Short mmCIF file of C-alpha atoms in Angstrom, two decimals:
data_model
loop_
_atom_site.label_atom_id
_atom_site.label_comp_id
_atom_site.label_asym_id
_atom_site.label_seq_id
_atom_site.Cartn_x
_atom_site.Cartn_y
_atom_site.Cartn_z
CA MET A 10 14.57 179.37 37.12
CA GLY A 11 17.44 178.93 34.73
CA PRO A 12 17.73 176.47 31.90
CA LEU A 13 17.83 172.88 32.83
CA PRO A 14 21.34 171.79 32.69
CA ARG A 15 22.31 169.18 29.58
CA THR A 16 22.94 165.76 30.42
CA LEU A 17 26.14 163.87 29.76
CA GLU A 18 25.92 160.05 30.41
CA LEU A 19 29.24 158.32 30.24
CA PHE A 20 29.69 154.82 29.85
CA TYR A 21 32.71 153.32 30.74
CA ASP A 22 34.67 150.19 32.11
CA VAL A 23 38.07 150.48 34.20
CA LEU A 24 39.58 147.89 31.98
CA SER A 25 39.64 150.61 29.18
CA PRO A 26 42.39 153.10 29.34
CA TYR A 27 40.72 155.57 26.64
CA SER A 28 37.54 155.42 29.00
CA TRP A 29 39.95 156.96 31.76
CA LEU A 30 40.98 159.64 29.60
CA CYS A 31 37.32 160.45 28.66
CA PHE A 32 36.44 160.36 32.24
CA GLU A 33 38.84 162.82 33.58
CA VAL A 34 37.98 165.32 30.72
CA LEU A 35 34.17 165.12 31.64
CA CYS A 36 35.19 165.07 35.44
CA ARG A 37 37.23 168.51 34.62
CA TYR A 38 34.64 170.22 32.07
CA GLN A 39 31.33 169.32 33.96
CA LYS A 40 31.30 172.79 36.18
CA ILE A 41 32.89 174.64 33.24
CA TRP A 42 30.25 173.69 30.93
CA ASN A 43 27.52 173.51 33.45
CA VAL A 44 26.53 169.68 32.66
CA LYS A 45 24.95 167.22 34.82
CA LEU A 46 27.31 164.13 34.43
CA GLN A 47 25.92 160.61 34.92
CA LEU A 48 28.57 157.91 35.22
CA GLN A 49 27.45 154.36 34.02
CA PRO A 50 29.88 151.69 35.07
CA THR A 51 29.30 149.29 32.08
CA LEU A 52 30.84 145.81 31.24
CA ILE A 53 33.19 146.13 27.78
CA ALA A 54 33.25 142.30 27.90
CA GLY A 55 29.27 142.65 27.06
CA ILE A 56 29.38 145.50 24.49
CA MET A 57 32.15 143.32 22.51
CA LYS A 58 30.08 140.37 22.57
CA ASP A 59 26.83 142.05 21.66
CA SER A 60 28.22 144.34 19.01
CA GLY A 61 30.66 141.31 17.28
CA ASN A 62 33.54 143.74 17.99
CA LYS A 63 37.11 142.88 19.14
CA PRO A 64 39.42 144.44 21.46
CA PRO A 65 41.72 146.87 19.22
CA ALA A 66 44.82 145.52 21.00
CA LEU A 67 44.27 142.00 19.54
CA LEU A 68 45.61 143.29 16.16
CA PRO A 69 49.23 143.15 16.85
CA ARG A 70 49.91 146.57 14.80
CA LYS A 71 46.68 148.48 16.71
CA GLY A 72 48.36 147.16 20.21
CA GLN A 73 51.82 148.33 19.29
CA TYR A 74 50.03 151.55 18.09
CA LEU A 75 48.07 152.09 21.28
CA LYS A 76 50.94 151.47 23.40
CA SER A 77 53.05 154.34 21.94
CA GLU A 78 50.05 156.69 21.65
CA LEU A 79 49.05 156.24 25.10
CA SER A 80 52.49 157.08 26.20
CA LEU A 81 52.05 160.71 24.42
CA LEU A 82 48.22 160.95 25.55
CA LYS A 83 49.25 160.72 29.44
CA HIS A 84 51.14 163.73 29.11
CA HIS A 85 48.77 165.69 26.85
CA PHE A 86 45.70 164.73 29.00
CA GLN A 87 47.69 164.67 32.24
CA VAL A 88 46.39 161.35 33.52
CA PRO A 89 49.19 159.09 34.75
CA ILE A 90 48.69 156.11 32.49
CA LYS A 91 51.27 153.33 32.28
CA PHE A 92 50.64 150.11 29.82
CA PRO A 93 50.38 147.28 32.43
CA LYS A 94 53.39 145.28 31.79
CA ASP A 95 51.69 141.69 31.50
CA PHE A 96 48.75 142.67 29.94
CA PHE A 97 50.87 143.82 26.91
CA SER A 98 53.30 141.14 26.82
CA VAL A 99 50.51 138.82 26.62
CA ILE A 100 48.34 140.28 23.76
CA ILE A 101 51.30 141.54 21.69
CA ASP A 102 54.74 140.50 22.69
CA LYS A 103 53.79 136.57 22.97
CA GLY A 104 52.34 136.55 19.61
CA GLU A 105 55.57 138.16 18.31
CA GLU A 106 57.60 135.57 19.76
CA ASN A 107 55.24 132.75 18.29
CA ARG A 108 55.45 134.11 15.01
CA MET A 109 59.32 133.89 15.34
CA HIS A 110 59.16 130.17 16.32
CA VAL A 111 57.64 129.65 13.10
CA GLY A 112 61.01 130.05 11.45
CA ASN A 113 61.30 128.86 8.43
CA GLN A 114 57.97 127.36 7.72
CA VAL A 115 56.09 129.08 4.90
CA GLU A 116 52.85 131.02 6.57
CA SER A 117 51.15 133.71 4.98
CA ARG A 118 50.66 136.89 6.81
CA ALA A 119 46.98 136.78 6.90
CA ALA A 120 47.28 133.13 8.34
CA ARG A 121 50.14 134.66 11.06
CA ASN A 122 47.73 137.56 11.82
CA GLN A 123 44.84 135.26 12.27
CA ARG A 124 46.72 133.04 14.60
CA ALA A 125 48.14 135.70 16.60
CA ARG A 126 44.32 137.38 17.26
CA LYS A 127 43.21 133.83 18.20
CA GLU A 128 45.95 133.00 20.44
CA GLY A 129 45.80 136.77 21.91
CA LEU A 130 42.07 136.08 23.02
CA SER A 131 42.60 132.84 24.53
CA ARG A 132 45.58 134.52 26.21
CA LEU A 133 43.40 137.36 27.12
CA ARG A 134 40.72 135.43 28.80
CA GLU A 135 43.69 133.71 30.91
CA ALA A 136 45.04 136.73 32.00
CA THR A 137 41.74 138.17 32.99
CA GLY A 138 40.60 135.22 34.67
CA SER A 139 38.24 133.35 32.10
CA GLU A 140 36.64 136.41 30.63
CA GLN A 141 35.83 137.90 33.92
CA GLY A 142 38.47 140.66 33.38
CA SER A 143 36.60 143.62 34.99
CA LEU A 144 33.44 141.81 36.09
CA SER A 145 34.02 142.09 39.82
CA ALA A 146 35.13 145.45 39.56
CA MET A 147 32.15 146.64 37.35
CA ARG A 148 29.76 145.03 39.78
CA PHE A 149 31.51 146.68 42.50
CA LEU A 150 31.04 150.12 40.78
CA THR A 151 27.43 149.42 40.14
CA ALA A 152 26.72 148.64 43.87
CA VAL A 153 28.90 151.98 44.63
CA ASN A 154 26.58 153.79 42.11
CA MET A 155 23.18 152.45 43.78
CA GLU A 156 24.09 152.97 47.30
CA THR A 157 26.67 155.88 47.57
CA PRO A 158 26.53 157.52 44.23
CA GLU A 159 28.64 160.63 45.41
CA MET A 160 31.48 157.96 45.79
CA LEU A 161 31.60 156.56 42.29
CA GLU A 162 34.32 158.92 40.54
CA LYS A 163 36.56 158.68 43.51
CA VAL A 164 36.34 154.84 43.55
CA SER A 165 36.48 154.47 39.59
CA ARG A 166 39.47 156.41 39.45
CA GLU A 167 41.47 154.42 42.15
CA LEU A 168 40.69 151.31 40.10
CA TRP A 169 41.96 152.83 37.21
CA MET A 170 45.36 153.89 39.36
CA ARG A 171 45.36 150.24 40.12
CA VAL A 172 45.22 148.67 36.44
CA TRP A 173 46.33 151.25 34.41
CA SER A 174 48.89 153.42 36.53
CA ARG A 175 50.39 150.98 39.28
CA ASP A 176 49.85 147.85 37.37
CA GLU A 177 47.98 146.18 40.23
CA ASP A 178 45.18 143.69 40.27
CA ILE A 179 41.83 144.73 40.10
CA SER A 180 39.91 141.06 40.43
CA GLU A 181 40.67 139.88 43.96
CA PRO A 182 38.13 141.01 46.43
CA GLN A 183 41.05 142.53 48.60
CA SER A 184 42.26 144.72 45.44
CA ILE A 185 38.83 146.22 45.13
CA LEU A 186 38.48 146.83 49.14
CA ALA A 187 41.89 148.72 48.69
CA ALA A 188 40.86 150.95 46.23
CA ALA A 189 37.27 151.64 47.83
CA GLU A 190 39.23 152.59 51.09
CA LYS A 191 41.67 154.57 49.08
CA ALA A 192 38.83 156.39 47.62
CA GLY A 193 37.63 157.27 51.22
CA LEU A 194 35.14 154.36 51.85
CA SER A 195 35.33 152.98 55.56
CA ALA A 196 36.35 149.30 55.54
CA GLU A 197 33.03 148.62 56.84
CA GLN A 198 31.00 150.33 53.78
CA ALA A 199 33.46 148.66 51.27
CA GLN A 200 32.79 145.37 52.79
CA GLY A 201 29.17 145.71 52.87
CA LEU A 202 29.32 147.05 48.76
CA LEU A 203 31.47 143.93 48.30
CA GLY A 204 28.76 141.76 49.62
CA MET A 205 26.55 142.93 47.30
CA ILE A 206 28.18 142.05 43.97
CA SER A 207 26.78 138.59 44.07
CA THR A 208 23.24 139.71 44.62
CA ALA A 209 20.81 139.63 41.51
CA GLU A 210 19.79 143.14 41.74
CA VAL A 211 23.62 144.27 41.12
CA LYS A 212 23.91 141.53 38.45
CA LYS A 213 20.89 142.80 36.61
CA ARG A 214 21.43 146.58 36.90
CA LEU A 215 25.12 146.07 35.18
CA MET A 216 23.48 143.93 32.58
CA GLU A 217 20.97 146.77 31.97
CA VAL A 218 23.10 149.78 31.49
CA THR A 219 25.38 147.47 29.68
CA GLU A 220 22.08 146.87 27.61
CA VAL A 221 21.30 150.70 27.41
CA ALA A 222 24.96 151.43 25.86
CA CYS A 223 24.36 148.67 23.32
CA LYS A 224 20.81 150.40 22.34
CA TYR A 225 22.61 153.56 21.90
CA GLY A 226 25.03 151.72 19.25
CA ALA A 227 27.97 151.20 21.24
CA PHE A 228 30.60 148.69 20.01
CA GLY A 229 33.62 149.45 22.55
CA LEU A 230 34.04 152.30 25.40
CA PRO A 231 34.21 155.07 26.26
CA VAL A 232 30.46 156.10 25.02
CA THR A 233 29.25 159.50 25.97
CA VAL A 234 25.57 160.17 25.28
CA ALA A 235 24.75 163.73 24.99
CA HIS A 236 21.35 164.98 25.60
CA VAL A 237 21.19 168.32 24.30
CA ASP A 238 18.02 170.48 23.35
CA GLY A 239 15.77 167.53 22.68
CA GLN A 240 18.62 165.36 20.69
CA THR A 241 20.37 162.33 21.61
CA HIS A 242 24.11 162.31 20.24
CA MET A 243 25.86 159.30 20.80
CA LEU A 244 30.05 159.69 20.74
CA PHE A 245 32.50 157.08 20.93
CA GLY A 246 36.04 157.28 22.01
CA SER A 247 38.04 159.71 24.30
CA ASP A 248 38.82 161.96 20.98
CA ARG A 249 35.24 163.46 20.58
CA MET A 250 35.38 165.87 23.51
CA GLU A 251 36.05 168.95 20.94
CA LEU A 252 32.89 167.67 19.04
CA LEU A 253 30.76 167.21 22.18
CA ALA A 254 32.05 171.14 23.25
CA TYR A 255 30.78 172.03 19.51
CA LEU A 256 27.37 170.03 19.84
CA LEU A 257 26.96 171.84 23.54
CA GLY A 258 28.00 175.29 22.14
CA GLU A 259 30.33 175.61 24.64
CA LYS A 260 34.40 175.98 24.31
CA TRP A 261 36.96 173.58 24.10
CA MET A 262 40.17 174.21 25.86
CA GLY A 263 41.83 171.17 25.60
CA PRO A 264 42.08 167.86 27.84
CA VAL A 265 43.47 170.17 30.70
CA PRO A 266 41.24 173.50 30.68
CA PRO A 267 43.22 176.43 31.80
CA ALA A 268 40.68 177.14 34.90
CA LEU A 269 41.78 173.59 36.04
CA ASN A 270 45.42 174.28 35.33
CA ALA A 271 45.43 177.30 37.74
CA ARG A 272 43.94 175.19 40.36
CA LEU A 273 46.68 172.03 39.99
CA MET B 55 69.48 181.07 8.41
CA GLY B 56 66.06 180.23 10.40
CA PRO B 57 65.12 176.95 11.70
CA LEU B 58 64.35 174.18 9.64
CA PRO B 59 60.64 173.52 8.91
CA ARG B 60 59.28 170.38 10.77
CA THR B 61 58.17 168.07 7.99
CA LEU B 62 54.89 166.30 8.19
CA GLU B 63 53.74 163.18 6.03
CA LEU B 64 50.23 162.55 5.26
CA PHE B 65 49.60 158.97 4.16
CA TYR B 66 46.09 159.18 2.69
CA ASP B 67 43.75 157.46 0.12
CA VAL B 68 40.63 158.92 -1.31
CA LEU B 69 38.42 156.13 -0.23
CA SER B 70 38.71 157.30 3.26
CA PRO B 71 36.67 160.07 4.38
CA TYR B 72 38.75 160.18 7.65
CA SER B 73 41.92 160.91 5.32
CA TRP B 74 39.52 163.80 3.77
CA LEU B 75 39.18 165.63 7.19
CA CYS B 76 42.89 164.98 8.15
CA PHE B 77 44.03 166.34 4.75
CA GLU B 78 41.92 169.47 5.16
CA VAL B 79 43.14 170.35 8.73
CA LEU B 80 46.73 169.71 7.55
CA CYS B 81 46.38 172.05 4.58
CA ARG B 82 44.77 174.53 6.64
CA TYR B 83 47.55 174.63 9.39
CA GLN B 84 50.79 173.98 7.24
CA LYS B 85 51.29 177.84 7.14
CA ILE B 86 49.93 178.63 10.38
CA TRP B 87 52.53 176.08 12.05
CA ASN B 88 55.20 176.43 9.65
CA VAL B 89 55.16 172.76 8.86
CA LYS B 90 56.46 171.24 5.31
CA LEU B 91 53.27 169.04 4.25
CA GLN B 92 54.24 166.15 2.19
CA LEU B 93 51.45 164.34 0.92
CA GLN B 94 51.92 160.72 0.33
CA PRO B 95 49.00 158.66 -1.68
CA THR B 96 48.70 155.61 -0.50
CA LEU B 97 46.53 152.39 -1.15
CA ILE B 98 44.41 151.73 1.90
CA ALA B 99 43.53 148.02 0.46
CA GLY B 100 47.50 147.32 0.89
CA ILE B 101 47.15 148.62 4.41
CA MET B 102 44.45 146.63 5.26
CA LYS B 103 46.08 143.54 3.71
CA ASP B 104 49.38 143.90 5.35
CA SER B 105 48.16 144.49 8.92
CA GLY B 106 45.38 142.10 8.87
CA ASN B 107 42.80 145.03 9.85
CA LYS B 108 39.56 145.30 8.28
CA PRO B 109 37.50 148.08 7.44
CA PRO B 110 35.43 149.65 10.21
CA ALA B 111 32.32 150.03 8.44
CA LEU B 112 32.28 146.06 7.87
CA LEU B 113 31.10 145.85 11.74
CA PRO B 114 27.46 146.87 11.26
CA ARG B 115 27.14 148.80 14.57
CA LYS B 116 30.33 150.53 13.76
CA GLY B 117 29.22 151.50 10.10
CA GLN B 118 26.07 152.86 11.67
CA TYR B 119 28.23 155.27 13.85
CA LEU B 120 30.33 156.34 11.26
CA LYS B 121 27.51 157.31 9.24
CA SER B 122 25.97 159.48 12.05
CA GLU B 123 29.66 160.92 13.11
CA LEU B 124 30.50 161.93 9.65
CA SER B 125 27.10 163.99 9.53
CA LEU B 126 28.07 165.78 12.63
CA LEU B 127 32.01 166.21 11.79
CA LYS B 128 31.39 167.64 8.29
CA HIS B 129 29.71 170.88 10.11
CA HIS B 130 32.52 170.93 12.73
CA PHE B 131 35.46 170.55 10.22
CA GLN B 132 33.54 172.28 7.49
CA VAL B 133 34.39 169.60 4.98
CA PRO B 134 31.35 168.88 2.53
CA ILE B 135 31.10 164.92 3.33
CA LYS B 136 28.13 163.33 2.58
CA PHE B 137 28.04 159.20 2.70
CA PRO B 138 27.68 157.78 -0.63
CA LYS B 139 24.36 156.20 -0.95
CA ASP B 140 25.14 152.69 -2.58
CA PHE B 141 28.53 152.50 -0.75
CA PHE B 142 26.68 152.34 2.94
CA SER B 143 23.81 150.43 1.49
CA VAL B 144 25.93 147.58 0.01
CA ILE B 145 27.83 147.47 3.21
CA ILE B 146 25.09 148.15 6.08
CA ASP B 147 21.77 148.13 4.85
CA LYS B 148 22.02 144.96 2.58
CA GLY B 149 23.25 143.07 5.95
CA GLU B 150 20.40 144.32 7.98
CA GLU B 151 18.01 143.02 4.85
CA ASN B 152 19.62 139.75 4.82
CA ARG B 153 19.54 139.32 8.73
CA MET B 154 15.86 139.80 8.50
CA HIS B 155 15.10 137.12 5.82
CA VAL B 156 16.63 134.58 8.35
CA GLY B 157 13.26 134.84 9.76
CA ASN B 158 12.49 132.35 12.58
CA GLN B 159 15.70 130.22 12.02
CA VAL B 160 17.73 130.06 15.08
CA GLU B 161 20.98 132.07 14.47
CA SER B 162 23.19 133.56 17.11
CA ARG B 163 24.25 136.86 17.09
CA ALA B 164 27.64 136.09 16.82
CA ALA B 165 26.85 134.08 13.83
CA ARG B 166 24.74 136.76 12.29
CA ASN B 167 27.51 139.45 12.81
CA GLN B 168 30.23 136.87 11.19
CA ARG B 169 27.99 136.23 8.20
CA ALA B 170 27.03 140.18 7.69
CA ARG B 171 30.75 140.71 7.61
CA LYS B 172 31.57 138.05 5.31
CA GLU B 173 28.80 139.23 2.99
CA GLY B 174 29.88 143.05 3.26
CA LEU B 175 33.48 142.16 2.19
CA SER B 176 32.32 140.32 -0.74
CA ARG B 177 29.94 142.97 -1.67
CA LEU B 178 32.58 145.69 -0.85
CA ARG B 179 34.70 144.06 -3.53
CA GLU B 180 31.81 143.92 -6.16
CA ALA B 181 31.28 147.40 -5.33
CA THR B 182 34.63 148.76 -5.61
CA GLY B 183 35.64 146.61 -8.54
CA SER B 184 37.17 143.46 -7.71
CA GLU B 185 38.83 145.32 -4.58
CA GLN B 186 40.52 147.94 -6.90
CA GLY B 187 38.28 150.55 -5.34
CA SER B 188 40.69 153.42 -5.29
CA LEU B 189 43.57 151.61 -7.29
CA SER B 190 43.51 153.83 -10.36
CA ALA B 191 42.73 156.80 -8.49
CA MET B 192 45.57 156.60 -6.21
CA ARG B 193 47.94 155.53 -9.13
CA PHE B 194 46.82 158.81 -10.74
CA LEU B 195 47.68 160.61 -7.83
CA THR B 196 50.94 158.92 -7.60
CA ALA B 197 51.53 160.02 -11.27
CA VAL B 198 50.68 163.53 -10.21
CA ASN B 199 52.91 163.46 -7.38
CA MET B 200 55.77 162.72 -9.79
CA GLU B 201 55.31 164.92 -12.47
CA THR B 202 53.39 167.84 -11.01
CA PRO B 203 53.53 167.84 -7.35
CA GLU B 204 52.04 171.21 -7.08
CA MET B 205 48.86 170.01 -8.35
CA LEU B 206 48.59 167.05 -5.97
CA GLU B 207 46.46 168.92 -3.30
CA LYS B 208 43.83 170.05 -5.52
CA VAL B 209 43.56 166.69 -7.45
CA SER B 210 43.16 164.87 -4.26
CA ARG B 211 40.29 167.13 -3.21
CA GLU B 212 38.29 166.84 -6.53
CA LEU B 213 38.53 162.99 -6.13
CA TRP B 214 37.26 163.17 -2.53
CA MET B 215 34.76 165.72 -3.60
CA ARG B 216 33.45 163.04 -6.37
CA VAL B 217 33.26 159.88 -3.91
CA TRP B 218 32.71 161.61 -0.61
CA SER B 219 30.42 164.64 -1.39
CA ARG B 220 28.67 164.00 -4.83
CA ASP B 221 28.55 160.33 -4.80
CA GLU B 222 30.30 160.05 -8.15
CA ASP B 223 32.12 157.38 -9.41
CA ILE B 224 36.28 157.41 -9.15
CA SER B 225 37.39 154.31 -10.99
CA GLU B 226 36.38 154.98 -14.73
CA PRO B 227 39.20 156.79 -16.69
CA GLN B 228 36.71 159.54 -17.70
CA SER B 229 35.80 160.11 -13.92
CA ILE B 230 39.66 160.89 -12.97
CA LEU B 231 40.18 162.84 -15.97
CA ALA B 232 36.99 165.13 -14.77
CA ALA B 233 38.37 165.40 -11.49
CA ALA B 234 41.81 166.18 -12.91
CA GLU B 235 40.31 169.13 -15.30
CA LYS B 236 38.36 170.44 -12.56
CA ALA B 237 41.41 170.55 -10.42
CA GLY B 238 42.97 172.90 -13.07
CA LEU B 239 45.08 170.53 -15.17
CA SER B 240 44.53 170.87 -19.05
CA ALA B 241 42.97 168.06 -20.99
CA GLU B 242 46.52 167.10 -22.39
CA GLN B 243 48.13 167.10 -18.79
CA ALA B 244 45.48 164.93 -17.58
CA GLN B 245 45.48 162.21 -20.42
CA GLY B 246 49.23 162.25 -20.04
CA LEU B 247 49.15 161.35 -16.37
CA LEU B 248 46.33 158.72 -17.08
CA GLY B 249 48.69 157.03 -19.52
CA MET B 250 51.08 156.67 -16.82
CA ILE B 251 49.24 154.88 -14.22
CA SER B 252 49.74 151.41 -16.12
CA THR B 253 53.49 151.97 -15.78
CA ALA B 254 55.54 149.79 -13.76
CA GLU B 255 57.12 153.21 -12.45
CA VAL B 256 53.77 154.27 -11.10
CA LYS B 257 52.94 151.03 -9.90
CA LYS B 258 56.38 150.43 -8.02
CA ARG B 259 56.08 153.88 -6.46
CA LEU B 260 52.66 153.38 -5.20
CA MET B 261 53.55 150.13 -3.58
CA GLU B 262 56.62 151.96 -2.20
CA VAL B 263 54.77 154.54 -0.47
CA THR B 264 52.21 151.93 0.87
CA GLU B 265 55.01 150.02 2.16
CA VAL B 266 56.56 152.97 4.07
CA ALA B 267 53.16 153.50 5.66
CA CYS B 268 53.33 150.06 6.90
CA LYS B 269 56.89 150.15 8.19
CA TYR B 270 55.75 153.24 10.24
CA GLY B 271 53.11 150.93 11.93
CA ALA B 272 49.56 151.77 9.86
CA PHE B 273 46.84 149.58 10.25
CA GLY B 274 44.56 152.13 8.54
CA LEU B 275 44.60 155.62 7.21
CA PRO B 276 44.89 158.48 7.70
CA VAL B 277 48.43 158.24 8.85
CA THR B 278 50.26 161.47 9.91
CA VAL B 279 54.10 161.03 10.41
CA ALA B 280 55.62 164.03 12.47
CA HIS B 281 59.43 164.61 12.21
CA VAL B 282 60.12 166.91 14.94
CA ASP B 283 63.29 167.56 16.57
CA GLY B 284 65.02 164.57 15.59
CA GLN B 285 62.05 162.31 16.77
CA THR B 286 59.24 160.43 14.64
CA HIS B 287 55.80 160.16 15.48
CA MET B 288 53.18 158.26 13.80
CA LEU B 289 49.44 159.14 14.41
CA PHE B 290 46.46 157.61 13.51
CA GLY B 291 43.35 159.09 12.32
CA SER B 292 41.67 162.59 11.76
CA ASP B 293 41.26 162.97 15.49
CA ARG B 294 44.98 163.54 16.78
CA MET B 295 45.65 167.05 15.29
CA GLU B 296 45.51 168.39 18.87
CA LEU B 297 47.79 165.75 19.88
CA LEU B 298 50.14 166.77 16.89
CA ALA B 299 49.89 170.39 17.67
CA TYR B 300 51.03 169.31 21.30
CA LEU B 301 54.01 167.54 19.73
CA LEU B 302 54.90 170.26 17.85
CA GLY B 303 54.59 173.13 20.46
CA GLU B 304 52.38 174.88 18.49
CA LYS B 305 48.52 176.04 19.15
CA TRP B 306 45.37 173.78 18.52
CA MET B 307 42.60 176.28 17.36
CA GLY B 308 39.93 173.68 16.20
CA PRO B 309 39.55 172.06 12.78
CA VAL B 310 38.79 175.41 11.23
CA PRO B 311 41.23 177.83 12.46
CA PRO B 312 40.28 181.53 13.04
CA ALA B 313 42.81 182.60 10.71
CA LEU B 314 41.33 180.79 7.68
CA ASN B 315 37.67 181.43 9.17
CA ALA B 316 38.26 185.30 8.48
CA ARG B 317 39.65 184.55 4.97
CA LEU B 318 36.64 182.49 3.99
#
């Protein structure tokens, strides 16, 4: 009997584009590194609330940076990310606009930033449906994980394709059903899973996974928890995959490993 | 005449441990990639103020993460980082302690986090000398850059060795002189440069560099600005060096390139 494969848990939310980058890299490497990958659908809003953190894009200059950086990372990672038009304009551009309207009034930069953050927050809530954002989508993925875990990777990817590539909704029932069917579930299966998202069991499970991420120390997503040689390492972000390879004693070959390149 | 080397500007502050990681990687790669590296001493407090950002360690859970992550990154990057004992206890542990003193009083998690952040901020100011933190050190490096730029790399590294490896002061004149002499400056040179830090010229220069970083969109440090093929890319953090290699069309060989390993 060979050694047991090392286990990696990926805590993610489809609202997070960096979660998508991390997800694709781990899906690509799981066989190359012989690791067991456990996908853990998590609610990013719950992580932010519990840790007291704020979404990075709410700081205008970080938001601008994320947009330009993601346009470089999409090529480097070969993941078809496109910044949603409204999401960004709601958070950043509107903030800029409001600042210009202040005109000649004297307002300190700190006060301006404070106000922009507050405005951004309330607009984020409106834009994502009363703070619900990815709640239905992540409950749906939780149901998929409970009922047909072998489909979780594909359904997750189709939800990211909607929100972070084609700028499509992921909160309405028909949006979620469309992603599920595109991933290969039958209309019947998809409807059945959608029916589960309002059950106490699914709600509880998503809350529990989110709490587990918090216990590991999460203050954002993605979070990768590596169980290696009896040790547990929590890594934050999509940019710690080289460090993960180092911890696993495996080779890092960039976000698109050559073995995969040959197959593309 | 061969092609002009590409230019990389590194904006850094010795208060930032991730700046140190980025600095060492760029110093290692500058010859391998044939890039011109311009070290730009910058004031992180100025960047935070201008962007409205907060030091990450002020969020307790982020602070805990940074500490555990840096203890992994030091091995992976082969940079002898050690978390300063007081710095961390002032920001994080004291916050935890205060929270415990609240005892049975009802206090929401959000309120608790808010209070811990505020307390952390005021303690940070005390700990780093009335918000001055690295002000004298960065003015000194600015003077080094103006007078003997060939010594800037070594003096910067000795200041990091003090604050981020041996847990020693970098705000007192004798601390700065000790770092300068350890880097190879004569006592006379070091004294001369120290005399310059209160001049309008040095103060203005540090302010100007900090403003340039802000114009590039900085909201923290390190910031690497790559001038490649007539394009300018701003990259934040020590974890974008692989993306930098991709932009330069060069090979990324990890934080310790093999050519360097052979020489160590």
